Short mmCIF file of C-alpha atoms and ligand atoms in Angstrom, two decimals:
data_model
loop_
_atom_site.label_atom_id
_atom_site.label_comp_id
_atom_site.label_asym_id
_atom_site.label_seq_id
_atom_site.Cartn_x
_atom_site.Cartn_y
_atom_site.Cartn_z
CA MET R 23 1.66 7.03 30.42
CA ALA R 24 -0.94 6.85 27.39
CA LYS R 25 -3.63 4.10 28.21
CA LYS R 26 -3.10 0.80 26.78
CA ILE R 27 -5.20 -0.39 23.39
CA LYS R 28 -7.53 -3.34 25.15
CA VAL R 29 -7.77 -5.54 22.01
CA GLY R 30 -9.93 -8.54 21.23
CA ILE R 31 -9.65 -11.40 18.88
CA ILE R 32 -11.93 -12.99 16.63
CA GLY R 33 -10.98 -16.92 16.18
CA ALA R 34 -8.81 -18.92 17.21
CA GLY R 35 -7.64 -20.79 14.70
CA GLY R 36 -4.16 -21.12 13.21
CA ILE R 37 -3.64 -17.51 12.48
CA SER R 38 -5.25 -15.69 15.21
CA ARG R 39 -1.72 -17.01 17.10
CA GLN R 40 0.79 -14.67 15.12
CA HIS R 41 -2.34 -11.71 16.06
CA VAL R 42 -1.74 -12.53 19.93
CA GLU R 43 2.11 -12.51 19.64
CA GLY R 44 2.09 -9.68 18.04
CA TYR R 45 0.03 -7.35 19.85
CA GLN R 46 2.05 -8.57 22.93
CA LYS R 47 5.03 -7.72 21.60
CA CYS R 48 3.04 -3.90 21.25
CA PRO R 49 3.65 -1.90 24.45
CA ASP R 50 0.60 0.13 22.99
CA ALA R 51 -1.78 -3.04 23.38
CA GLU R 52 -2.24 -5.84 25.33
CA VAL R 53 -5.41 -8.85 24.38
CA ILE R 54 -7.79 -8.61 26.73
CA ALA R 55 -10.42 -11.23 25.61
CA ILE R 56 -10.56 -13.80 22.74
CA CYS R 57 -13.72 -16.14 20.78
CA ASP R 58 -14.03 -18.75 18.86
CA ILE R 59 -17.18 -21.52 18.21
CA LEU R 60 -15.31 -23.92 19.46
CA PRO R 61 -14.89 -22.75 22.58
CA GLN R 62 -12.32 -25.09 23.58
CA ARG R 63 -9.66 -23.53 21.37
CA ALA R 64 -10.39 -19.42 22.42
CA LYS R 65 -9.70 -21.14 26.38
CA ALA R 66 -6.80 -22.88 25.36
CA LEU R 67 -5.42 -20.21 23.63
CA ALA R 68 -6.18 -17.84 26.27
CA GLU R 69 -4.61 -20.22 28.96
CA GLU R 70 -1.44 -20.51 26.72
CA PHE R 71 -1.49 -16.56 26.28
CA HIS R 72 -2.50 -15.26 29.44
CA ILE R 73 -5.67 -13.65 27.91
CA PRO R 74 -8.06 -12.94 30.86
CA LYS R 75 -11.53 -13.36 29.41
CA TRP R 76 -12.61 -16.19 26.33
CA PHE R 77 -16.04 -16.44 24.87
CA ASP R 78 -17.70 -18.61 22.32
CA SER R 79 -19.20 -15.79 19.94
CA ALA R 80 -18.17 -12.66 18.88
CA ALA R 81 -21.46 -10.91 19.89
CA ARG R 82 -20.36 -12.01 23.59
CA LEU R 83 -16.40 -10.36 23.17
CA LEU R 84 -17.95 -7.32 21.41
CA ALA R 85 -20.23 -6.69 24.32
CA LEU R 86 -17.13 -5.67 26.21
CA LYS R 87 -16.94 -1.97 26.42
CA GLU R 88 -13.68 -1.75 27.60
CA ILE R 89 -12.33 -3.22 23.93
CA ASP R 90 -11.05 -0.60 21.66
CA ALA R 91 -9.96 -2.59 18.87
CA VAL R 92 -10.26 -6.54 17.31
CA SER R 93 -8.80 -9.10 15.00
CA VAL R 94 -11.03 -10.69 13.12
CA CYS R 95 -9.00 -14.20 12.24
CA THR R 96 -12.07 -16.77 11.21
CA PRO R 97 -12.40 -18.06 7.43
CA ASN R 98 -13.23 -15.57 4.93
CA TYR R 99 -17.16 -16.59 5.05
CA ASP R 100 -17.12 -14.23 8.86
CA HIS R 101 -15.06 -11.66 7.67
CA MET R 102 -17.53 -9.32 6.44
CA ARG R 103 -20.59 -10.38 9.64
CA SER R 104 -17.67 -9.99 12.56
CA SER R 105 -15.95 -6.94 11.07
CA VAL R 106 -19.62 -5.04 10.83
CA LEU R 107 -20.57 -6.37 14.09
CA ALA R 108 -17.31 -4.77 15.65
CA LEU R 109 -17.45 -1.77 13.77
CA ARG R 110 -20.68 -0.91 14.95
CA ALA R 111 -19.94 -2.00 18.86
CA GLY R 112 -17.55 1.06 18.25
CA LYS R 113 -14.37 -0.96 17.65
CA HIS R 114 -11.50 -0.74 15.23
CA VAL R 115 -10.72 -3.70 13.10
CA LEU R 116 -7.66 -5.51 11.46
CA CYS R 117 -9.60 -7.50 9.61
CA GLU R 118 -7.83 -11.45 7.84
CA LYS R 119 -6.75 -11.68 4.20
CA PRO R 120 -9.19 -12.01 1.70
CA ILE R 121 -11.10 -8.64 2.89
CA ALA R 122 -14.15 -10.85 2.13
CA MET R 123 -15.69 -13.18 -0.17
CA ASN R 124 -16.41 -10.65 -2.33
CA ALA R 125 -16.90 -6.38 -3.13
CA ARG R 126 -20.35 -6.25 -2.68
CA GLN R 127 -19.65 -7.41 1.06
CA ALA R 128 -16.23 -5.49 1.26
CA GLN R 129 -17.59 -2.51 0.59
CA ARG R 130 -20.44 -3.09 3.20
CA MET R 131 -17.46 -3.10 5.57
CA VAL R 132 -15.73 0.02 3.63
CA GLU R 133 -18.99 1.81 4.06
CA ALA R 134 -19.67 0.54 8.51
CA ALA R 135 -16.01 1.93 8.88
CA ARG R 136 -16.60 5.31 7.26
CA GLN R 137 -19.96 5.42 10.00
CA ALA R 138 -18.46 4.53 12.84
CA ARG R 139 -15.55 6.37 11.97
CA LYS R 140 -12.90 3.72 13.15
CA LYS R 141 -10.39 1.71 10.89
CA LEU R 142 -10.74 -1.23 9.07
CA GLN R 143 -7.30 -2.79 8.21
CA ILE R 144 -6.39 -5.68 6.29
CA GLY R 145 -4.12 -8.35 6.85
CA LEU R 146 -2.38 -8.25 3.53
CA ASP R 147 0.91 -8.79 5.59
CA LYS R 148 3.43 -9.03 2.73
CA ARG R 149 3.51 -5.47 2.17
CA PHE R 150 5.53 -5.30 5.27
CA SER R 151 8.32 -7.78 4.75
CA SER R 152 11.68 -6.08 4.24
CA GLY R 153 12.10 -7.28 0.05
CA VAL R 154 8.92 -5.55 -0.55
CA GLN R 155 9.55 -2.54 1.25
CA PHE R 156 12.82 -2.08 -0.33
CA ALA R 157 11.06 -2.54 -4.02
CA LYS R 158 9.03 -0.02 -2.81
CA GLN R 159 11.82 2.47 -2.29
CA VAL R 160 13.69 1.64 -5.57
CA ILE R 161 10.87 2.29 -7.52
CA ALA R 162 9.73 5.33 -5.64
CA GLU R 163 13.42 6.52 -6.06
CA GLY R 164 12.84 6.30 -10.11
CA ARG R 165 15.10 3.39 -10.52
CA VAL R 166 12.63 1.31 -12.66
CA GLY R 167 11.01 4.42 -14.03
CA LYS R 168 7.47 3.90 -14.80
CA PRO R 169 6.07 0.36 -13.95
CA TYR R 170 3.99 -0.68 -16.76
CA TYR R 171 3.91 -4.86 -16.36
CA ALA R 172 3.89 -7.48 -13.48
CA ARG R 173 4.28 -10.91 -13.02
CA SER R 174 3.40 -12.11 -9.98
CA LEU R 175 2.91 -16.15 -8.83
CA SER R 176 2.17 -18.11 -6.11
CA ILE R 177 1.86 -21.22 -7.20
CA ARG R 178 2.00 -24.60 -5.18
CA ARG R 179 2.37 -27.89 -6.98
CA ARG R 180 0.73 -30.10 -4.02
CA GLY R 181 -0.26 -27.50 -0.95
CA VAL R 182 -4.18 -27.63 -0.77
CA PRO R 183 -4.48 -26.40 3.02
CA SER R 184 -5.47 -29.95 4.69
CA TRP R 185 -6.75 -28.25 8.08
CA GLY R 186 -9.70 -25.48 7.61
CA VAL R 187 -12.30 -25.13 5.51
CA PHE R 188 -10.09 -24.11 2.61
CA GLY R 189 -11.28 -26.38 0.08
CA GLN R 190 -14.98 -24.91 0.08
CA LYS R 191 -16.06 -22.62 -1.32
CA LYS R 192 -19.45 -21.12 0.28
CA LEU R 193 -17.72 -20.71 3.23
CA GLN R 194 -14.03 -18.76 1.15
CA GLY R 195 -15.44 -17.81 -1.28
CA GLY R 196 -12.66 -19.24 -3.82
CA GLY R 197 -9.90 -21.65 -3.19
CA ALA R 198 -5.76 -20.63 -4.51
CA LEU R 199 -6.78 -17.38 -6.00
CA ILE R 200 -8.46 -16.17 -3.29
CA ASP R 201 -6.24 -17.63 -0.40
CA ILE R 202 -3.02 -16.97 -1.67
CA GLY R 203 -3.66 -15.38 -5.12
CA VAL R 204 -4.61 -12.73 -3.26
CA HIS R 205 -0.96 -11.93 -1.84
CA SER R 206 0.35 -12.25 -5.38
CA ILE R 207 -2.34 -9.12 -6.40
CA ASP R 208 -1.59 -6.83 -4.03
CA THR R 209 1.40 -6.88 -3.66
CA ALA R 210 2.26 -6.23 -7.28
CA TRP R 211 -0.49 -3.82 -7.07
CA TYR R 212 1.12 -1.98 -4.35
CA LEU R 213 4.34 -1.79 -6.06
CA MET R 214 2.75 -0.74 -8.96
CA GLY R 215 1.45 2.44 -7.05
CA CYS R 216 -1.62 0.98 -6.69
CA PRO R 217 -3.63 1.83 -10.53
CA ARG R 218 -6.84 1.95 -10.98
CA PRO R 219 -8.14 -2.03 -12.77
CA VAL R 220 -10.20 -1.62 -15.63
CA ALA R 221 -10.55 -4.71 -17.04
CA VAL R 222 -9.57 -8.39 -16.64
CA VAL R 223 -9.44 -11.87 -18.69
CA GLY R 224 -8.64 -14.79 -16.58
CA LYS R 225 -9.69 -18.32 -16.23
CA THR R 226 -9.92 -20.42 -12.98
CA TYR R 227 -9.68 -24.73 -13.27
CA ARG R 228 -10.45 -27.81 -10.96
CA THR R 229 -8.09 -30.58 -12.15
CA ILE R 230 -7.17 -32.60 -9.09
CA GLY R 231 -8.37 -31.42 -5.92
CA ASP R 232 -11.52 -33.09 -5.96
CA THR R 233 -10.24 -36.58 -6.70
CA PRO R 234 -8.55 -39.05 -4.65
CA GLY R 235 -5.27 -40.01 -4.34
CA HIS R 236 -2.90 -36.91 -4.21
CA VAL R 237 0.36 -36.36 -2.61
CA GLY R 238 -0.17 -33.05 -0.12
CA MET R 239 2.41 -30.86 1.14
CA PHE R 240 -0.11 -29.99 4.02
CA GLY R 241 -1.10 -33.47 4.30
CA PRO R 242 -4.39 -35.32 3.10
CA TRP R 243 -7.13 -32.79 2.72
CA ASP R 244 -10.66 -33.50 2.10
CA TYR R 245 -11.30 -33.87 -1.39
CA LYS R 246 -14.90 -34.92 -0.84
CA THR R 247 -15.63 -31.46 0.16
CA TYR R 248 -13.28 -29.49 -1.93
CA ASP R 249 -15.52 -27.41 -5.23
CA VAL R 250 -12.81 -24.60 -5.43
CA GLU R 251 -10.28 -23.62 -7.96
CA ASP R 252 -7.06 -25.48 -7.57
CA PHE R 253 -5.54 -23.14 -10.26
CA ALA R 254 -6.17 -19.70 -11.77
CA VAL R 255 -4.76 -17.27 -14.39
CA ALA R 256 -5.53 -13.68 -15.27
CA LEU R 257 -4.19 -10.31 -16.97
CA VAL R 258 -5.46 -7.51 -15.10
CA ARG R 259 -5.68 -4.19 -17.53
CA PHE R 260 -5.08 -0.80 -15.42
CA ALA R 261 -5.99 2.78 -16.39
CA GLY R 262 -2.99 4.44 -18.20
CA GLY R 263 -1.95 1.31 -20.02
CA ALA R 264 -0.31 -1.19 -17.23
CA THR R 265 -1.28 -4.62 -17.12
CA MET R 266 -0.54 -7.73 -14.66
CA MET R 267 -0.26 -11.43 -14.96
CA ILE R 268 -0.48 -13.68 -12.68
CA GLU R 269 -0.63 -17.08 -11.59
CA SER R 270 -2.15 -18.60 -8.53
CA ALA R 271 -2.30 -22.99 -7.41
CA PHE R 272 -3.22 -24.41 -4.24
CA CYS R 273 -2.32 -27.93 -6.70
CA VAL R 274 -1.05 -28.01 -10.35
CA ASN R 275 1.51 -29.90 -12.26
CA LEU R 276 4.41 -27.68 -12.70
CA ASP R 277 7.98 -28.31 -11.82
CA LYS R 278 8.29 -26.66 -8.18
CA ASN R 279 6.43 -23.97 -6.16
CA VAL R 280 7.15 -20.48 -7.47
CA PHE R 281 6.62 -17.33 -5.49
CA GLY R 282 7.64 -14.48 -6.71
CA CYS R 283 6.85 -11.46 -8.51
CA ASN R 284 8.87 -9.02 -11.16
CA ILE R 285 8.18 -5.44 -11.53
CA VAL R 286 9.24 -3.70 -15.27
CA GLY R 287 9.78 -0.15 -15.91
CA ASP R 288 11.16 1.97 -18.57
CA LYS R 289 14.44 2.35 -17.04
CA GLY R 290 14.89 -1.17 -14.82
CA GLY R 291 13.28 -3.66 -13.17
CA VAL R 292 12.83 -5.24 -9.61
CA SER R 293 11.96 -9.37 -9.00
CA LEU R 294 11.39 -10.53 -5.55
CA ASP R 295 12.35 -14.24 -4.56
CA PRO R 296 14.77 -13.64 -5.49
CA LEU R 297 15.31 -9.92 -4.58
CA GLN R 298 16.88 -8.45 -7.45
CA VAL R 299 16.84 -4.72 -9.01
CA HIS R 300 17.83 -5.18 -12.79
CA LEU R 301 19.27 -2.31 -15.04
CA GLU R 302 21.78 -1.22 -17.54
CA ALA R 303 24.88 0.11 -16.60
CA ALA R 304 28.54 1.01 -17.55
CA GLY R 305 27.49 -0.83 -20.81
CA TYR R 306 26.61 -4.02 -18.96
CA LEU R 307 22.98 -5.45 -17.95
CA MET R 308 23.01 -5.06 -14.25
CA ASP R 309 21.78 -7.39 -11.15
CA CYS R 310 21.93 -5.79 -8.22
CA THR R 311 21.31 -7.26 -4.81
CA PRO R 312 20.99 -5.48 -1.22
CA ASN R 313 23.99 -6.67 0.72
CA HIS R 314 22.00 -6.89 3.98
CA LEU R 315 18.09 -6.03 4.66
CA PRO R 316 16.50 -6.59 8.07
CA ARG R 317 14.38 -9.66 9.06
CA VAL R 318 11.09 -8.60 9.38
CA GLN R 319 8.21 -11.14 11.00
CA THR R 320 5.62 -9.71 8.79
CA TYR R 321 2.01 -11.07 10.80
CA HIS R 322 3.52 -9.08 14.19
CA ALA R 323 4.97 -5.77 11.71
CA GLU R 324 1.36 -5.75 10.48
CA VAL R 325 -0.02 -5.64 13.83
CA ALA R 326 1.85 -2.82 15.31
CA ALA R 327 1.19 -1.16 12.31
CA PHE R 328 -2.40 -1.33 12.97
CA VAL R 329 -1.77 -0.77 16.68
CA ASP R 330 0.03 2.54 15.49
CA ALA R 331 -2.22 3.92 13.38
CA VAL R 332 -5.05 3.32 16.42
CA ALA R 333 -3.54 4.46 19.05
CA GLN R 334 -1.50 7.82 16.85
CA ASN R 335 -4.89 8.63 14.94
CA LYS R 336 -3.37 8.22 11.60
CA PRO R 337 -4.38 6.21 8.61
CA SER R 338 -3.86 2.58 8.46
CA PRO R 339 -1.26 1.57 5.96
CA VAL R 340 -3.32 -1.50 4.22
CA PRO R 341 -7.02 0.10 4.14
CA GLY R 342 -10.70 -1.70 3.75
CA SER R 343 -11.24 1.28 1.36
CA GLN R 344 -7.83 0.62 -0.84
CA ILE R 345 -8.41 -3.11 -1.20
CA VAL R 346 -11.77 -3.39 -2.01
CA TRP R 347 -9.95 -3.15 -5.36
CA VAL R 348 -8.23 -5.99 -4.79
CA GLN R 349 -11.22 -7.87 -4.07
CA LYS R 350 -12.82 -6.43 -7.61
CA ILE R 351 -10.04 -7.91 -9.34
CA MET R 352 -11.00 -11.13 -7.93
CA ASP R 353 -14.42 -11.01 -8.42
CA GLY R 354 -13.66 -10.18 -12.45
CA ILE R 355 -11.13 -13.41 -12.43
CA TYR R 356 -14.06 -15.37 -11.21
CA ALA R 357 -16.19 -13.27 -13.75
CA SER R 358 -14.35 -13.83 -16.41
CA SER R 359 -13.40 -17.60 -16.35
CA ARG R 360 -17.96 -18.08 -15.90
CA ALA R 361 -18.79 -15.92 -18.99
CA SER R 362 -15.68 -17.08 -20.65
CA ARG R 363 -14.35 -13.24 -22.01
CA GLU R 364 -12.92 -10.16 -21.19
CA VAL R 365 -14.82 -8.42 -18.16
CA ARG R 366 -14.93 -4.53 -17.12
CA ILE R 367 -14.04 -3.60 -13.62
CA LYS R 368 -16.46 -0.87 -12.07
N1 NAD B 1 -2.43 -13.42 6.47
C1 NAD B 1 -1.96 -14.68 5.84
O1 NAD B 1 -0.84 -15.14 4.58
C2 NAD B 1 -2.91 -15.57 6.13
C3 NAD B 1 -2.17 -17.21 6.81
C4 NAD B 1 -3.32 -18.00 7.45
C5 NAD B 1 -4.35 -17.62 7.69
N2 NAD B 1 -5.14 -16.18 6.96
C6 NAD B 1 -6.69 -15.78 7.22
O2 NAD B 1 -6.95 -16.34 8.07
C7 NAD B 1 -8.09 -16.53 8.27
C8 NAD B 1 -8.10 -17.70 9.41
O3 NAD B 1 -7.27 -19.06 8.75
P1 NAD B 1 -6.86 -20.20 9.96
O4 NAD B 1 -5.99 -20.25 8.80
O5 NAD B 1 -6.36 -19.21 11.38
O6 NAD B 1 -7.73 -20.24 9.78
P2 NAD B 1 -8.93 -21.68 11.24
O7 NAD B 1 -9.68 -22.85 10.34
O8 NAD B 1 -7.26 -22.08 11.41
O9 NAD B 1 -9.29 -20.87 11.69
C9 NAD B 1 -10.20 -20.15 11.62
C10 NAD B 1 -10.96 -20.15 13.60
O10 NAD B 1 -12.14 -19.66 13.14
C11 NAD B 1 -13.05 -20.32 14.22
N3 NAD B 1 -14.37 -19.55 14.01
C12 NAD B 1 -15.37 -20.03 12.65
N4 NAD B 1 -16.13 -19.45 12.53
C13 NAD B 1 -16.57 -18.35 13.45
C14 NAD B 1 -17.26 -17.38 13.91
N5 NAD B 1 -17.91 -17.01 13.58
N6 NAD B 1 -17.32 -16.92 15.48
C15 NAD B 1 -16.17 -17.00 15.93
N7 NAD B 1 -14.75 -17.60 15.41
C16 NAD B 1 -15.12 -18.60 14.03
C17 NAD B 1 -12.80 -21.78 13.78
O11 NAD B 1 -13.67 -22.43 14.71
C18 NAD B 1 -11.16 -21.31 14.07
O12 NAD B 1 -11.17 -22.15 15.08
C19 NAD B 1 -8.26 -16.90 7.02
O13 NAD B 1 -9.56 -15.44 6.18
C20 NAD B 1 -7.01 -16.65 5.85
O14 NAD B 1 -7.23 -16.50 4.46
C21 NAD B 1 -4.39 -15.35 6.48
#
């Protein structure tokens, strides 16, 4: 039997639990250590999931020679630091989304992976959903023709995270856009075939999150430390003429939460949430719905794909080198908002 891939987890907060469960479902992997700067969190998860070792720092975890791969599950400010440390220590890295606070940091991570000859995968788990995979296949079969426009939304009417540091710009890099908009951008961009972004015009707003007395679907958040955007809107232009419109909100005075994506081509269209293919047939406009789809736990599926890429030494399906472009789009939206004009993406 092939040797199991030994895994360490950096950061023992909310999302790390999904990673641990994902690895524990993989016959080819085992989690042997976990760390957190709040060591009681690492200890608690180690005990719950029977993880043999726990530490209070990434450096101590990475000193374990037997570790082959790590998941970086820390807040955004630490993604680059822990990922680069891990890559330099010779470990493969699955880093949570967004790849980093900005594209400069993202590129340092990609360079570290290149130099170490190790995998760097980013936790854009929505790609693994059965709906996105269905839409990808429909597009691959030519049923929508050439995609030229995408509209992608991640809108919470009042959904500021009440845990962690999601409202603090210096620790997260931004708010709704970098936290949930990143999924909207990546999903639409992936379905469009990852065209090269060339320019973006966008605007971000903070009108609600830093003031007291609001309703919150995740409970009250710390409005006093909140200095990120509540809402972002942008239009991205791609080489070849395609465009993408995105809207993302932690809180906005719209009627409801909306998470959806439409891809439009010259022959048809495809929508997620609800999942439909829009066609013309038999002289009618048709909306087709798949009869059944497999249930996919997307966090576990991304972990399984990472383990497979490491075990089989094959390319990761969500490589850091590709996701730098997603970060460049987000950097461009923030820059465009600051400058009040369209900015080029290089
Ligand atoms: N893919 C998704 O849909 C998804 C969902 C949730 C969270 N995330 C991402 O996961 C990351 C963490 O989010 P979360 O909800 O688990 O946050 P969290 O606050 O619950 O957990 C983060 C943990 O990291 C620890 N930590 C902070 N700095 C550290 C360091 N330098 N070394 C070791 N540990 C450190 C914190 O003490 C905390 O326990 C974020 O980047 C977030 O964007 C992704």
